Amino acid sequence: MSYADSVEQAASVIKQQAILIQRNLAQRKLMDALKHISIMLTELRNPSLTPKQYYELYILVYDALTTLSQYLVENHPKRHHLADLYELVQYAGNILPRLYLMITVGTAFLQIEDSPREEILKDMIEMCKGVQNPVRGLFLRYYLSQRTKEWLLPDTQEDGNDGEGQENGNKKFNVEFIINNFIEMNKLWVRLQHYGPLRERELRTKERKELQILIGSNLVRLSQIVEDDLKLYCGFILPQILEQIVQCRDVVSQEYLLDVICQVFPDEFHLATLSVLLEVTLKLNPDVSINKVVSTLIERFIGYMDRQTVDIDSIRETFKKLSTQDSTENTGSGITNSGDLFFVFWNYLEKLCEARPDLPLNDLLPLVQGILRLSLIWYPAKLSNIDCLLKFTVKKCQENGGPNVTADSEYLFQDLLLSLSSNDIFYRVLTECDSYQKLLSLQNVGLQKVIVNCILDTIFKRNIRISSKSHLDKILLICQSIIKVNNIKFHTSPLDDSERAASQDDDSTSSLLNLEQEKLAQLVHICYHKSIEKHVELLLTCKSWLYKGGIQLRYTYPAVIASFWKLIHKAKIKSKLYSSRKTRYKQLSNQLFKYVSRCLNDLFNTVGVSCSDMIFKLNLQTAAIADHLGLSEISYDFFTQAFTVFEESLNDSRTQFQAIVNMAQVLQKTRSLYVENHYDVLVTRCTLYGSKLLRKQDQCRAVYLCSHLWWATEIPLIGEEEGITKTFYREGKRVLECLQRSLRVADSIMDNVQSCQLMVEILNRCCYYFIHGDESATHVGTKYINGLIELIETNLKSLKMEESAELKDDKTMKASIHTRLVIGIDGSFINLPTAPTATLAAVSHKSPTVPISSLVLVVTEYLQRTLKYIEDQKLVDDRFKAIIL
Amino acid sequence: MLLLALSDAYIPDRAIGLPSEFKKLLNVPNKIGQVVLLGNCTRSYQFLKFVNDITSDVTIVRGEFDNATIATAQNLKEEIPMSTIIKQGEFKIGCCNGYTLVPKSDPLSLLVLARQLDVDIMLWGGTHSVEAYTLEGKFFINPGSCTGAYSSDWPLQDDVLEGVFNPEGQENGTLSQEQASPEAPSSSISNKQNASDEPKLSENSNSNGTNVGEKNEDNPKTEDFENSEDDEDIDEVDINGGCIPSFCLLDISASICTLYIYTFVCGEVKVDKVVYKKE
């Protein structure tokens, strides 16, 4: 008999024969049917079929044989006796059809009561050895396994006592039967690998993987039969299977079968046989991915916790009970609890390294991470487990050449180090396991930074507060890679996806931000302790660590200083609460001011001129804080420091202007400096510096603003009230002097638009004082205001002459319509958009290129507004009526 | 049009970040049309990124701890102005941190500045304490510090933490209108409207248990005493000089500006509403 050329043909032959078989059986012509079956089965002998094609044909054949099987059972023993038939089919010509027929008849016979089941089964499995072609043999045995699925020896026996032994006997027989079949199938499967030419090896491996389910099904069957009989599993099933797995020395087979074992048998079985399973992995083919095999097992145990409804403790107890049968010897790893799941794995890890010193890190790391996860789930609070694993990794990492980790294992380290971050224990790992930091420090700097960034994010997200110095030291040690910046070359942060690039740039006017340093600064704020002294200790720790950052101090020290400020304030609150400790808190806050001063000095010496503006303002604010506490000497000291910074390192004229005005603002709110003439000295100097600014318009503005230094205004927060408090520091004469002086400067400015603008500003200042008091107090009276208005109007007249002399061509007219200007707080030109959709004004320090008329308009309109204000004030304040408009 | 005013974040110098409740409220793209940063908000990459995600239309004025320049998409060193003006609806809105304003935060000197800039609404910052009032027909708004950062000004006392605002400022220019009495009838009326009128920034702003329109007469307990080994713990707000996190949202349409004041007190977001009409 020959077979068809193609699969399609073969399939159609089989279908055709199947119809004939059905017809024959319907007519009860069994012999004819058997003949057709032989023809049909011949197709399965085709050697050119791929496993996939073979499978397709097998399915068709299986269906056809099922009809036969049903017929055989239904008609026994009326029309034939199955024992006879079993003999009869032995005479089929070819071995393959013969065996298929034999199995079909044999399994039909099994369904008949009182048939010699054991003998039939034994005979069938024995006969199967006749086919040694891997694919054909595999499918034949698969057929055997499928057909016998429901018709093995009966499981349960009706009669009680006696049945006990019998049942076990049957079960054992069945198990043996399946194992036998399994072993033979596996052998065939392994042999398939070596079929055909060498260059087709990979194709073979692929084909084998397509067939794996045939072999695996045996293990599934076993798991169904064994039910919860742990003894049978441990003592009988597992050893045989494992022996076969080890002996076959085949990579595909070993990986697949161990995986199936892990998947199909219950968790409890694995818990009981864990050490045996692990032991086996040491004996596998070196090419087998141990990590994959063990990971499956670990996943199983991690999932086990979720599947259980009882609490963790009782699960651990179960494990302890199950594992006692198993004697695990102690290798002196420091963990001695043999009922400990982690210990078993740890033990294994050590053995593995001993047995396989060649195992690459890439295989080892996922394993370590898996065990780590297992420990976190099974023993959530056990830090020593984590420490052990990390130490182990450190050792391995050092053996493998430390920081020269190849790029492909980098992500594994990253995974490992960050795998803890989602767990509650993370902070304890950071602060209590030295090995974490060691492992981190073994990585290359780039990776360290990425990891440290993630660590800090996690800490912030968890709202952790650091309250112990040793913890803080640990965390800062971990952050070392971003604290110490050796290369100040431009580099972009990995998170950078916006135009505001985080960069390390030591340019003095750098406006670029640095995300890493920002996080370090935030770290300062999460240091907290109830006790001020302990909190100070934490801050000093931060300070000395951050000092290593060099130029980066400008990002981090302001945070340290602000924290000291807060403590000063806290000391004040506490001294109010506990008056008995007043002196202690006073000393403490004096000390704190010294720390602030030290920080400012460090900043100045390390970073230098590039942040002098910031240092200036930090000095000012510290002075203000000292003043609030009535510490006039300290306050004075910080003010003089600010002056020193101003003199020595503020060069830019615009920076100088805003600095001096800012100082005037702070000085105007001080209350404690009146002793020993301090206030006088400071305000006089401030005004002097104001009058010495480079540009005249800056001089003018600074001086009229400094006039407020001689006119203290109420601070309701400390109980001052206009009209009630009598002790305001006010010297109207000096106020007027300042105003006069700034007016002189304004008058001397060549640009008469500027000049007029400044005069109107001074007029507004005069109105301010006019509201505040009588001429007798402020020395700013109606006469002076009237004179000023007159002066402005005269000047405006000459400006208008200039304007009318201007050539008015269409272009400039248009330009003047399209611009709408005002002068900003610092004299900048704010150009309002006239387009209806535009919202934001353009601000510029340069005089815009607009015709003089629109500049004049700026001033005249400003004057109009001011005069209207004066007019409005006449309604509520009679004194204004004396101002003539 | 919604305009968000944030000031004095001081991240990372004095604060770790915005309260997460604020972040949740503000993290709704395409609702807020414009953001104004009123100083001391430019030292944090994370904060600027957050603001940029709200809207790309961000206006910045310089506070005392801001650099003179900032890197933007167009210009790596764009100068930050000391003061600027925004046109929105029929309003001209002046923005200034006010750290060069002498005397600091003085209503009359603010009025002088508003007159100089010729604006109807004046936004300023620097005090870390939220306030809003009208004076001489102009509307003055200080959104306070959005992180509740420590302020080196005179510390606020507990009784001024209540955050009551007087929408009708006193016309005669006296200095006492910053904090109005809680009995002011107009403020209690506006409180009642809050629940329905508050702009829906996000779905969870209400369901999240934020205290929209709750009576602000409740005296917030700023001190949370707990016993310890030797001392009682001092509340963070007190250590920060009484500064509480706050920000302002201006809903501007034509000649009406509705101001929503968000404050974060005792773990809850409170909202107050003030309406200002241009005369």
PDB file of C-alpha atoms in Angstrom, chain B residues 25-127:
ATOM      1  CA  LEU B  25      -7.281  70.229  41.360  1.00  0.00           C
ATOM      2  CA  LEU B  26      -4.958  71.827  38.865  1.00  0.00           C
ATOM      3  CA  ASN B  27      -3.929  68.801  36.873  1.00  0.00           C
ATOM      4  CA  VAL B  28      -6.625  69.220  34.250  1.00  0.00           C
ATOM      5  CA  PRO B  29      -5.315  70.193  30.847  1.00  0.00           C
ATOM      6  CA  ASN B  30      -7.152  72.662  28.615  1.00  0.00           C
ATOM      7  CA  LYS B  31      -9.239  74.213  31.354  1.00  0.00           C
ATOM      8  CA  ILE B  32      -6.980  76.981  32.489  1.00  0.00           C
ATOM      9  CA  GLY B  33      -6.015  79.383  29.753  1.00  0.00           C
ATOM     10  CA  GLN B  34      -3.197  81.280  31.352  1.00  0.00           C
ATOM     11  CA  VAL B  35      -0.907  81.030  34.342  1.00  0.00           C
ATOM     12  CA  VAL B  36       0.858  83.870  36.096  1.00  0.00           C
ATOM     13  CA  LEU B  37       3.795  83.088  38.339  1.00  0.00           C
ATOM     14  CA  LEU B  38       4.216  86.004  40.708  1.00  0.00           C
ATOM     15  CA  GLY B  39       7.774  85.428  41.752  1.00  0.00           C
ATOM     16  CA  ASN B  40       9.996  82.847  43.455  1.00  0.00           C
ATOM     17  CA  CYS B  41       8.576  80.069  41.339  1.00  0.00           C
ATOM     18  CA  THR B  42      11.381  79.384  38.900  1.00  0.00           C
ATOM     19  CA  ARG B  43      13.879  77.346  40.878  1.00  0.00           C
ATOM     20  CA  SER B  44      12.187  74.001  40.413  1.00  0.00           C
ATOM     21  CA  TYR B  45      12.241  71.987  37.215  1.00  0.00           C
ATOM     22  CA  GLN B  46       9.408  69.804  38.457  1.00  0.00           C
ATOM     23  CA  PHE B  47       7.205  72.740  39.356  1.00  0.00           C
ATOM     24  CA  LEU B  48       7.752  74.519  36.041  1.00  0.00           C
ATOM     25  CA  LYS B  49       6.995  71.319  34.211  1.00  0.00           C
ATOM     26  CA  PHE B  50       3.784  70.946  36.184  1.00  0.00           C
ATOM     27  CA  VAL B  51       2.790  74.521  35.353  1.00  0.00           C
ATOM     28  CA  ASN B  52       3.710  74.035  31.719  1.00  0.00           C
ATOM     29  CA  ASP B  53       1.428  71.025  31.581  1.00  0.00           C
ATOM     30  CA  ILE B  54      -1.494  73.126  32.770  1.00  0.00           C
ATOM     31  CA  THR B  55      -1.026  75.522  29.875  1.00  0.00           C
ATOM     32  CA  SER B  56       1.849  76.677  27.756  1.00  0.00           C
ATOM     33  CA  ASP B  57       0.734  80.296  28.225  1.00  0.00           C
ATOM     34  CA  VAL B  58       2.802  81.132  31.290  1.00  0.00           C
ATOM     35  CA  THR B  59       3.668  84.646  32.389  1.00  0.00           C
ATOM     36  CA  ILE B  60       6.429  85.120  34.907  1.00  0.00           C
ATOM     37  CA  VAL B  61       7.479  88.150  36.932  1.00  0.00           C
ATOM     38  CA  ARG B  62      10.617  88.189  38.956  1.00  0.00           C
ATOM     39  CA  GLY B  63      10.757  87.562  42.686  1.00  0.00           C
ATOM     40  CA  GLU B  64      13.824  88.259  44.789  1.00  0.00           C
ATOM     41  CA  PHE B  65      15.135  84.700  44.462  1.00  0.00           C
ATOM     42  CA  ASP B  66      14.489  84.261  40.774  1.00  0.00           C
ATOM     43  CA  ASN B  67      17.309  84.458  38.335  1.00  0.00           C
ATOM     44  CA  ALA B  68      17.315  87.399  35.983  1.00  0.00           C
ATOM     45  CA  THR B  69      16.712  85.101  33.057  1.00  0.00           C
ATOM     46  CA  ILE B  70      14.950  81.869  32.328  1.00  0.00           C
ATOM     47  CA  ALA B  71      15.293  79.317  29.563  1.00  0.00           C
ATOM     48  CA  THR B  72      12.230  79.113  27.366  1.00  0.00           C
ATOM     49  CA  ALA B  73      11.436  77.382  24.124  1.00  0.00           C
ATOM     50  CA  GLN B  74      12.346  80.455  22.112  1.00  0.00           C
ATOM     51  CA  ASN B  75      15.149  81.895  24.126  1.00  0.00           C
ATOM     52  CA  LEU B  76      17.662  80.218  26.390  1.00  0.00           C
ATOM     53  CA  LYS B  77      18.080  83.423  28.347  1.00  0.00           C
ATOM     54  CA  GLU B  78      14.807  85.205  28.344  1.00  0.00           C
ATOM     55  CA  GLU B  79      14.722  88.061  30.791  1.00  0.00           C
ATOM     56  CA  ILE B  80      12.138  87.849  33.560  1.00  0.00           C
ATOM     57  CA  PRO B  81      10.499  91.272  33.946  1.00  0.00           C
ATOM     58  CA  MET B  82       9.973  92.935  37.318  1.00  0.00           C
ATOM     59  CA  SER B  83       6.457  93.925  36.313  1.00  0.00           C
ATOM     60  CA  THR B  84       4.222  93.229  33.356  1.00  0.00           C
ATOM     61  CA  ILE B  85       0.678  93.640  32.162  1.00  0.00           C
ATOM     62  CA  ILE B  86      -1.823  91.137  30.814  1.00  0.00           C
ATOM     63  CA  LYS B  87      -4.874  92.095  28.833  1.00  0.00           C
ATOM     64  CA  GLN B  88      -7.816  89.826  29.413  1.00  0.00           C
ATOM     65  CA  GLY B  89     -11.426  90.634  28.560  1.00  0.00           C
ATOM     66  CA  GLU B  90     -11.893  94.293  29.329  1.00  0.00           C
ATOM     67  CA  PHE B  91      -9.322  94.153  32.080  1.00  0.00           C
ATOM     68  CA  LYS B  92      -5.755  95.213  32.219  1.00  0.00           C
ATOM     69  CA  ILE B  93      -4.035  93.124  34.861  1.00  0.00           C
ATOM     70  CA  GLY B  94      -0.778  94.283  36.374  1.00  0.00           C
ATOM     71  CA  CYS B  95       1.595  91.621  37.693  1.00  0.00           C
ATOM     72  CA  CYS B  96       4.465  92.261  40.051  1.00  0.00           C
ATOM     73  CA  ASN B  97       6.115  90.378  42.865  1.00  0.00           C
ATOM     74  CA  GLY B  98       6.476  93.585  44.804  1.00  0.00           C
ATOM     75  CA  TYR B  99       9.818  92.920  46.421  1.00  0.00           C
ATOM     76  CA  THR B 100      10.940  96.352  45.249  1.00  0.00           C
ATOM     77  CA  LEU B 101       7.774  97.923  46.540  1.00  0.00           C
ATOM     78  CA  VAL B 102       8.390 100.201  49.527  1.00  0.00           C
ATOM     79  CA  PRO B 103       6.693  99.939  51.999  1.00  0.00           C
ATOM     80  CA  LYS B 104       6.113  96.264  51.384  1.00  0.00           C
ATOM     81  CA  SER B 105       2.558  95.256  50.530  1.00  0.00           C
ATOM     82  CA  ASP B 106       1.295  98.674  51.488  1.00  0.00           C
ATOM     83  CA  PRO B 107      -2.118  99.241  49.862  1.00  0.00           C
ATOM     84  CA  LEU B 108      -1.303 102.846  49.061  1.00  0.00           C
ATOM     85  CA  SER B 109       1.988 102.033  47.410  1.00  0.00           C
ATOM     86  CA  LEU B 110       0.274  99.247  45.499  1.00  0.00           C
ATOM     87  CA  LEU B 111      -2.275 101.804  44.417  1.00  0.00           C
ATOM     88  CA  VAL B 112       0.526 104.049  43.226  1.00  0.00           C
ATOM     89  CA  LEU B 113       1.924 101.208  41.174  1.00  0.00           C
ATOM     90  CA  ALA B 114      -1.493 100.287  39.776  1.00  0.00           C
ATOM     91  CA  ARG B 115      -1.908 103.908  38.702  1.00  0.00           C
ATOM     92  CA  GLN B 116       1.504 103.984  37.111  1.00  0.00           C
ATOM     93  CA  LEU B 117       0.768 100.809  35.162  1.00  0.00           C
ATOM     94  CA  ASP B 118      -2.775 101.984  34.399  1.00  0.00           C
ATOM     95  CA  VAL B 119      -4.362  98.650  35.331  1.00  0.00           C
ATOM     96  CA  ASP B 120      -7.712  97.587  36.768  1.00  0.00           C
ATOM     97  CA  ILE B 121      -6.508  94.508  38.576  1.00  0.00           C
ATOM     98  CA  MET B 122      -3.211  94.272  40.396  1.00  0.00           C
ATOM     99  CA  LEU B 123      -1.728  90.850  41.082  1.00  0.00           C
ATOM    100  CA  TRP B 124       1.168  90.783  43.489  1.00  0.00           C
ATOM    101  CA  GLY B 125       2.952  88.343  45.736  1.00  0.00           C
ATOM    102  CA  GLY B 126       5.795  88.078  48.164  1.00  0.00           C
ATOM    103  CA  THR B 127       3.853  88.062  51.409  1.00  0.00           C
TER     104      THR B 127
END
